[in-house]
Short mmCIF file of C-alpha atoms in Angstrom, two decimals:
data_model
loop_
_atom_site.label_atom_id
_atom_site.label_comp_id
_atom_site.label_asym_id
_atom_site.label_seq_id
_atom_site.Cartn_x
_atom_site.Cartn_y
_atom_site.Cartn_z
CA MET A 1185 0.00 0.00 0.00
CA LYS A 1186 1.50 3.32 -1.09
CA VAL A 1187 0.39 6.66 0.38
CA SER A 1188 1.03 10.09 -1.13
CA ARG A 1189 -0.15 13.44 0.23
CA TYR A 1190 -0.79 16.80 -1.30
CA SER A 1191 -1.84 20.22 -0.10
CA ASN A 1192 -1.79 23.77 -1.40
CA ASP A 1193 0.85 25.93 0.28
CA GLN A 1194 -0.89 29.11 -0.93
CA THR A 1195 -4.47 28.23 -0.02
CA PRO A 1196 -5.43 26.17 3.03
CA GLY A 1197 -7.37 23.01 2.35
CA PRO A 1198 -7.87 19.56 3.82
CA GLN A 1199 -5.18 16.93 3.68
CA ILE A 1200 -5.95 14.25 1.11
CA ASP A 1201 -4.08 10.95 1.21
CA ARG A 1202 -3.92 9.03 -2.04
CA VAL A 1203 -3.57 5.38 -1.12
CA ARG A 1204 -2.74 2.80 -3.78
CA HIS A 1205 -3.95 -0.78 -3.42
CA GLU A 1206 -2.83 -4.04 -4.95
CA LEU A 1207 -4.86 -4.47 -8.13
CA LYS A 1208 -6.17 -8.03 -8.43
CA PHE A 1209 -9.15 -9.99 -9.68
CA ARG A 1210 -11.61 -11.44 -7.18
CA LEU A 1211 -14.33 -14.03 -7.79
CA LEU A 1212 -17.50 -13.30 -5.82
CA GLN A 1213 -20.81 -15.07 -5.31
CA VAL A 1214 -24.21 -13.41 -5.04
CA VAL A 1215 -25.73 -13.76 -1.56
CA SER A 1216 -28.87 -11.67 -1.95
CA VAL A 1217 -30.59 -9.22 -4.30
CA ASP A 1218 -32.67 -6.37 -2.82
CA ARG A 1219 -34.72 -3.77 -4.70
CA LEU A 1220 -34.10 -0.53 -2.79
CA THR A 1221 -36.28 1.58 -5.10
CA PRO A 1222 -37.80 0.98 -8.54
CA GLY A 1223 -34.55 2.20 -10.09
CA MET A 1224 -31.92 0.94 -7.64
CA LEU A 1225 -30.89 -2.65 -6.92
CA ARG A 1226 -28.50 -3.72 -4.15
CA ILE A 1227 -26.60 -6.96 -4.63
CA ASN A 1228 -24.67 -8.46 -1.74
CA PHE A 1229 -21.66 -10.64 -2.54
CA CYS A 1230 -19.43 -12.94 -0.53
CA GLY A 1231 -16.22 -14.81 -1.20
CA GLU A 1232 -12.85 -15.80 0.24
CA ASP A 1233 -11.25 -13.50 -2.32
CA LEU A 1234 -12.55 -10.60 -0.20
CA SER A 1235 -10.21 -11.52 2.66
CA ASP A 1236 -7.74 -8.78 1.69
CA PHE A 1237 -10.21 -6.38 0.07
CA VAL A 1238 -9.59 -2.72 0.97
CA SER A 1239 -11.82 0.31 0.35
CA LEU A 1240 -10.84 3.36 2.37
CA ALA A 1241 -12.98 6.08 0.78
CA PRO A 1242 -16.74 6.26 0.11
CA ASP A 1243 -16.13 7.23 -3.53
CA ASP A 1244 -13.81 4.33 -4.35
CA HIS A 1245 -14.55 2.32 -7.49
CA VAL A 1246 -14.23 -1.32 -8.45
CA LYS A 1247 -14.50 -2.66 -11.95
CA ILE A 1248 -17.03 -5.45 -12.36
CA PHE A 1249 -16.90 -7.84 -15.32
CA MET A 1250 -19.97 -9.47 -16.78
CA PRO A 1251 -20.67 -11.44 -19.97
CA THR A 1252 -22.49 -9.93 -22.95
CA SER A 1253 -24.88 -11.76 -25.24
CA SER A 1254 -21.90 -12.60 -27.51
CA GLY A 1255 -20.05 -14.28 -24.65
CA GLU A 1256 -17.43 -11.55 -24.33
CA TYR A 1257 -16.76 -9.88 -20.99
CA VAL A 1258 -17.03 -6.13 -20.45
CA GLY A 1259 -16.08 -4.06 -17.42
CA ARG A 1260 -18.05 -1.32 -15.70
CA SER A 1261 -17.12 0.87 -12.71
CA TYR A 1262 -19.17 0.76 -9.50
CA THR A 1263 -18.88 2.04 -5.94
CA PRO A 1264 -18.33 -0.44 -3.09
CA ARG A 1265 -21.47 0.50 -1.14
CA GLY A 1266 -20.56 -1.45 1.97
CA TYR A 1267 -17.96 -3.98 3.08
CA ASP A 1268 -17.87 -6.29 6.11
CA SER A 1269 -14.35 -7.62 6.58
CA ARG A 1270 -15.37 -10.20 9.18
CA ALA A 1271 -18.21 -11.68 7.13
CA ARG A 1272 -16.28 -11.08 3.87
CA THR A 1273 -19.29 -9.56 2.20
CA LEU A 1274 -19.49 -6.67 -0.25
CA ALA A 1275 -22.57 -4.66 -1.31
CA ILE A 1276 -22.84 -2.92 -4.69
CA ASP A 1277 -25.81 -0.77 -5.74
CA PHE A 1278 -26.88 -0.80 -9.40
CA ALA A 1279 -28.81 2.12 -10.93
CA LEU A 1280 -31.22 0.56 -13.43
CA HIS A 1281 -31.94 3.46 -15.75
CA ASP A 1282 -29.98 2.18 -18.75
CA ALA A 1283 -30.08 -0.99 -20.83
CA GLY A 1284 -26.38 -1.82 -20.71
CA PRO A 1285 -24.75 -5.14 -19.82
CA ALA A 1286 -24.37 -4.28 -16.11
CA THR A 1287 -28.06 -3.47 -15.73
CA HIS A 1288 -29.02 -6.61 -17.65
CA TRP A 1289 -26.78 -8.73 -15.43
CA ALA A 1290 -28.06 -7.16 -12.21
CA LEU A 1291 -31.72 -7.62 -13.17
CA ASN A 1292 -31.13 -11.31 -13.77
CA ALA A 1293 -28.78 -11.97 -10.82
CA ARG A 1294 -29.78 -14.68 -8.36
CA PRO A 1295 -28.13 -16.07 -5.20
CA GLY A 1296 -25.31 -18.39 -6.20
CA ASP A 1297 -24.40 -16.49 -9.37
CA THR A 1298 -20.76 -15.46 -9.66
CA LEU A 1299 -19.06 -12.26 -10.75
CA ARG A 1300 -15.46 -11.10 -11.10
CA ILE A 1301 -14.32 -7.71 -9.83
CA ARG A 1302 -11.03 -5.85 -9.81
CA GLY A 1303 -9.97 -2.98 -7.56
CA PRO A 1304 -10.20 -0.51 -6.04
CA LYS A 1305 -7.01 0.71 -7.67
CA GLY A 1306 -6.68 3.37 -5.01
CA SER A 1307 -8.47 5.58 -2.50
CA SER A 1308 -8.49 9.36 -2.05
CA VAL A 1309 -8.94 9.71 1.70
CA ILE A 1310 -10.04 13.20 2.68
CA ALA A 1311 -9.02 14.38 6.16
CA SER A 1312 -11.39 13.17 8.86
CA ASP A 1313 -11.40 16.58 10.59
CA ILE A 1314 -13.81 18.05 8.01
CA ARG A 1315 -17.00 18.75 9.91
CA ARG A 1316 -19.18 20.22 7.14
CA TRP A 1317 -19.99 18.52 3.83
CA LEU A 1318 -22.14 19.40 0.84
CA LEU A 1319 -22.73 16.28 -1.26
CA ILE A 1320 -24.24 16.74 -4.73
CA GLY A 1321 -25.03 14.11 -7.35
CA ASP A 1322 -27.47 11.95 -9.28
CA GLU A 1323 -28.45 8.27 -9.04
CA THR A 1324 -24.96 7.12 -10.00
CA ALA A 1325 -23.52 9.07 -7.07
CA LEU A 1326 -26.06 7.83 -4.52
CA PRO A 1327 -23.96 4.81 -3.43
CA ALA A 1328 -20.99 7.06 -2.63
CA ILE A 1329 -23.21 9.71 -1.03
CA GLY A 1330 -25.04 7.11 1.05
CA ARG A 1331 -21.81 5.55 2.21
CA ARG A 1332 -20.32 8.95 3.14
CA ILE A 1333 -23.45 9.77 5.14
CA GLU A 1334 -23.57 6.44 6.95
CA GLU A 1335 -19.85 6.45 7.80
CA ALA A 1336 -19.92 10.02 9.16
CA THR A 1337 -19.32 10.52 12.87
CA SER A 1338 -21.21 12.53 15.44
CA GLY A 1339 -20.55 16.25 15.17
CA THR A 1340 -20.42 16.16 11.36
CA HIS A 1341 -22.91 18.32 9.42
CA ILE A 1342 -23.93 17.02 6.01
CA THR A 1343 -26.21 18.53 3.39
CA SER A 1344 -26.93 16.37 0.36
CA ILE A 1345 -28.66 17.34 -2.88
CA VAL A 1346 -29.52 14.43 -5.15
CA SER A 1347 -31.20 14.43 -8.55
CA VAL A 1348 -33.60 11.52 -9.18
CA VAL A 1349 -36.64 10.91 -11.40
CA GLY A 1350 -39.23 11.11 -8.63
CA ALA A 1351 -40.17 10.64 -4.98
CA ASN A 1352 -40.19 6.85 -5.33
CA GLU A 1353 -36.41 7.00 -5.81
CA HIS A 1354 -35.72 8.65 -2.45
CA GLN A 1355 -33.54 6.67 -0.04
CA ALA A 1356 -33.20 6.83 3.75
CA PHE A 1357 -29.89 6.62 5.62
CA GLU A 1358 -28.90 5.88 9.20
CA THR A 1359 -26.16 8.19 10.42
CA ALA A 1360 -24.64 9.79 13.50
CA ALA A 1361 -24.22 13.02 11.52
CA ASP A 1362 -26.53 16.03 11.46
CA LEU A 1363 -28.10 15.40 8.03
CA THR A 1364 -30.24 17.53 5.72
CA ILE A 1365 -31.36 16.00 2.40
CA PHE A 1366 -32.79 17.76 -0.65
CA TRP A 1367 -34.16 15.77 -3.60
CA ALA A 1368 -34.24 17.34 -7.06
CA HIS A 1369 -36.76 15.72 -9.42
CA ARG A 1370 -36.12 15.63 -13.16
CA PRO A 1371 -37.25 13.53 -16.15
CA LEU A 1372 -35.28 10.37 -16.79
CA LEU A 1373 -33.88 11.66 -20.07
CA SER A 1374 -32.70 14.93 -18.49
CA GLY A 1375 -29.83 13.41 -16.57
CA SER A 1376 -27.31 15.50 -18.51
CA GLU A 1377 -28.99 18.80 -17.57
CA ALA A 1378 -27.88 20.66 -14.43
CA GLY A 1379 -30.98 22.84 -13.95
CA ALA A 1380 -32.78 20.78 -11.30
CA LEU A 1381 -29.70 20.56 -9.09
CA LEU A 1382 -28.62 24.16 -9.58
CA ALA A 1383 -32.07 25.43 -8.65
CA ILE A 1384 -31.62 23.96 -5.16
CA ILE A 1385 -27.89 24.67 -4.90
CA LYS A 1386 -28.51 28.39 -5.39
CA THR A 1387 -30.77 28.42 -2.31
CA ILE A 1388 -28.09 26.90 -0.05
CA ASP A 1389 -25.90 29.08 2.16
CA LEU A 1390 -22.37 27.73 1.98
CA GLU A 1391 -20.84 27.97 5.44
CA ALA A 1392 -17.11 28.46 5.94
CA GLU A 1393 -14.89 25.37 5.64
CA THR A 1394 -17.59 23.29 3.95
CA PHE A 1395 -16.17 20.63 1.65
CA VAL A 1396 -18.20 20.29 -1.57
CA TRP A 1397 -18.28 16.88 -3.28
CA ILE A 1398 -19.92 16.57 -6.73
CA ALA A 1399 -20.53 13.54 -8.95
CA ALA A 1400 -23.00 13.28 -11.82
CA GLU A 1401 -23.07 13.24 -15.61
CA ALA A 1402 -19.91 15.04 -16.75
CA ALA A 1403 -21.60 18.16 -18.15
CA VAL A 1404 -23.68 18.48 -14.99
CA ALA A 1405 -20.71 18.07 -12.67
CA ARG A 1406 -18.73 20.61 -14.70
CA ALA A 1407 -21.53 23.20 -14.57
CA ILE A 1408 -21.94 22.82 -10.80
CA ARG A 1409 -18.19 23.01 -10.22
CA THR A 1410 -18.06 26.20 -12.29
CA HIS A 1411 -20.92 27.67 -10.26
CA PHE A 1412 -19.07 27.20 -6.97
CA ILE A 1413 -15.72 28.48 -8.19
CA ARG A 1414 -16.90 31.45 -10.28
CA GLU A 1415 -20.09 32.52 -8.54
CA ARG A 1416 -19.39 31.44 -4.95
CA ASN A 1417 -15.61 32.03 -5.04
CA LEU A 1418 -15.12 28.65 -3.40
CA ASN A 1419 -11.56 27.64 -2.65
CA PRO A 1420 -10.86 24.85 -5.21
CA ARG A 1421 -9.14 22.90 -2.41
CA LEU A 1422 -12.54 22.57 -0.76
CA LEU A 1423 -14.12 20.93 -3.78
CA LYS A 1424 -13.92 17.57 -5.49
CA ALA A 1425 -15.87 16.96 -8.70
CA ALA A 1426 -16.14 14.08 -11.17
CA GLY A 1427 -18.22 13.04 -14.12
CA TYR A 1428 -19.38 9.54 -13.20
CA TRP A 1429 -20.81 9.09 -16.70
CA ILE A 1430 -20.87 10.90 -20.03
CA ALA A 1431 -24.09 11.08 -22.04
CA GLY A 1432 -23.89 8.90 -25.15
CA LYS A 1433 -20.70 7.07 -24.14
CA ALA A 1434 -20.40 3.66 -22.49
CA ASP A 1435 -18.23 3.31 -19.36
CA ALA A 1436 -16.84 6.84 -19.76
CA HIS A 1437 -15.73 9.07 -16.88
CA GLU A 1438 -14.21 12.49 -16.37
CA LYS A 1439 -12.23 13.90 -13.45
CA PHE A 1440 -11.94 17.63 -12.87
CA ASN A 1441 -9.61 17.69 -9.85
#
C-alpha cells in the first residue's frame, strides 16, 4: 500500500491521502438481491477473495466484469457501497436506468451467481477533521453519497442534494451526523442537464470550511463546479468533482480535480 499526500501551500485546504492498493481480480458469489427503489438494486456478494479487500474512501470504485450476449466480458465501474471484513461480504448498488450489460446482469442476478471484480485501484482519503460537507449528485452518485453519510461521525454536518426521477427513488440513511437532504426531481432523459440541481444549490448558504463533493453526468458536474468556483468564489481545495458518466458514451468518466 503506497500513500502520497498533497496540499496547497498558498491556499489552506484539507489533507488528502492518495492510497494505492494491490490491483487483483476477485471471484465473488451473489448472496442476496434487494430492490431498494424501482430504479436501484442492491446486490450483496461474498467470497474468500474478499479476505484482503480494501476500500478506504466512500467514492472508491471497483470494476465489475460481466458477460455480454456474444459471450465476451465487459467491465463497468461501481462504488463499493458497503464492506464487512469479518463476514467477507461486499454490497454494490446498481442504478437501473440504462439498458447496458451491467443493468441486464443485475436484473437477472440470483443467489449463487458469480461475478469477477477488480480494484479498487486506489483511495483518495479526505481528512477526517472536516466537519461540514455538501454532497451533490445523481443516481450514479447515490452509493458514494449514502456511504459517506452512513460512515460520518457525530458532530459532522452534512447537506446532500440528489437528482432523481421522482419521490419513489428517495432513499433513507442511518447516520450519526446532522443530516439535511434535498431531492431534485427531473425527467429520466434529463440526466445531462444541471438545472434541477442548480435550482436547489442556489438556495443553499455555503458555510465556511464546507467541503463540496460533486458527482453526476460530466456536463452536470462541470456546470456545478463552475458555479461554486466562479459565482461562490469557493476555494478549489474545498471541492472535489467528477463526471461519473458521459451522455452517449459507455463506461466513460471524467475527473476535474
